[in-house]
């Protein structure tokens, strides 16, 4: 069974991992919950999703979407009814969009989606359902529509006035899935909010208002066998009851009225609208869906789905990316070759607005023909952890790699060999493979390291990966973490971390320790250098625009999510690291990680290759 990252890791509780040379008696540091989509987490890591969602919402509120001059090309859907543009092959072509001469790189799409006529409609549930134990049972539906009223029952304005809250139970069924729950307020004054709780009443997530509406929508990961509880209530202070386990614990009546509730986990016969656009190799495409469309998807010229999204994760983008953000769903994509691609909108009932924009890679726009530098820092560094969303943020001093050598039974005399292995692995994965296999004919990158070169950090066009430090020093419980996922590499001066305490811990403490794969048969130095080098390339891959891929399928890739250390370390069938059957793990085409809510085949080789373009002038 797959290990899912849907558990709880309480902030402030240290993992039971001791770095080489670190005393187990040291006080537990205050830990910030790492953003899972930017991190390579230990196999045992469990996520405090409530903390993650709070951090994400804070970053959404603080992030200002980049705005550039120029009016967009506008295009209104021509389909009447349903079926004319419901597949990529029948997409409506939008001429005049693109990054080429005479083209407009901004596009505003409008249209309407017809609802799925096959969705079962369930009659309203009876009151009282104002707490988790009293929740109306929806089962584990693939899709379902029902309706309700905020204000009826014993706690509305006609009752005790504490405020009406309607709870619904969602069962996980037999497999993990992503469930989208959405409210619609067809008439009246009701302004809804949605929240989701676990069986103990712990708040996991909440949402108040889709862009420009009084409706709300939540995307909920539901694990197999897990019961979750969705609450519909009026938006505003007091929308969350004081005790979701007890009815009548609201604070006051807010707005009241009728609502429709839709539950969907994909499939069905809903209307889909596709539009085709012409892209050049290396074009960085962004799309954001608002209104009634809740999913945006990109297909390549062969008709393959290459990025599907039902969420806005643009808060993970680099601060200065020009890509569109906001709305119900955001997608980003890097075209590996010239061709006609399609942008589709799905999962909705009603009018939508979709923003589509295309840009050339950030490095290609340099005013002079610079080569981007990736600096590998092994000798310790001071890092302001604000860039990773740490709380409290501040400058943290991270120990050099040499401090962790004793954890692997190594001495200072072995440091050069380990550095050689890390540098060689990063160069093979990024410098050599991407030049040889990618479609970017102007690929160029300079990989420097702290042993052999002067420290260039702080100069323009230099990003770094700090290889060293611990959870206690950084305050972030992870193995690796990047500053952003930056398709097109528009932010060319970012930082990533590869912490070494977990990797050098005793094998009995964590499955992610390299020591668990080292035996007398191992070429220890080669294995350690290659494994750290793979994780280093993984975090560099995030900074250059790649998302996580499926870590549990048959193909092990550099961008696999944490949880399968054997695959990331390149351990072969014998289960021992540093033996002849070890695997060369590379950037590949592979399935986007299903646990993170995206769908499609991601080409991380070309997403990364097009992040490094020699300046155009």
XYZ file of C-alpha atoms in Angstrom, residues 37-39 316 332 334 374 376 426 429-430 434 463-465 481-489 494-496 498 533-549 558-560 568 586-587 602-612:
62
model
C 5.359 20.415 -2.786
C 8.732 22.149 -2.469
C 10.343 19.531 -0.259
C 4.590 28.335 -4.855
C 1.848 26.018 -15.871
C 6.840 24.449 -20.741
C 24.155 26.827 -10.029
C 26.745 23.962 -4.648
C 24.615 16.982 -10.363
C 21.860 15.027 -14.230
C 21.735 18.685 -15.198
C 19.883 18.080 -20.368
C 21.217 30.230 -7.607
C 22.552 27.967 -4.900
C 21.901 24.670 -3.179
C 13.428 22.147 0.199
C 13.475 24.712 -2.616
C 12.493 28.362 -2.581
C 9.930 28.032 -5.379
C 8.744 26.090 -8.392
C 9.682 28.473 -11.159
C 8.670 27.341 -14.658
C 10.860 29.307 -17.060
C 13.365 30.217 -14.318
C 17.134 31.475 -5.453
C 18.192 29.077 -2.686
C 17.491 25.426 -1.925
C 19.704 19.672 1.299
C 23.705 14.481 -5.653
C 20.308 13.141 -6.727
C 18.514 15.069 -3.970
C 20.528 18.173 -4.844
C 19.432 17.853 -8.486
C 15.840 17.321 -7.266
C 15.777 20.655 -5.434
C 17.476 22.411 -8.353
C 14.737 20.895 -10.524
C 12.084 22.627 -8.413
C 13.820 25.990 -8.750
C 13.928 25.477 -12.516
C 10.231 24.673 -12.775
C 9.481 20.982 -12.176
C 6.794 19.573 -9.893
C 6.872 16.225 -8.091
C 6.302 12.977 -9.973
C 14.914 12.741 -10.022
C 11.632 14.601 -9.404
C 9.908 11.776 -7.507
C 15.781 8.354 -5.142
C 17.532 10.959 -14.172
C 15.021 13.606 -15.234
C 5.269 15.878 -16.836
C 8.428 16.227 -18.944
C 10.866 17.295 -16.222
C 13.831 16.879 -18.540
C 12.684 19.658 -20.858
C 11.077 21.781 -18.133
C 14.507 21.880 -16.508
C 16.478 22.168 -19.758
C 14.541 25.250 -20.869
C 15.282 26.931 -17.529
C 18.892 27.344 -18.649
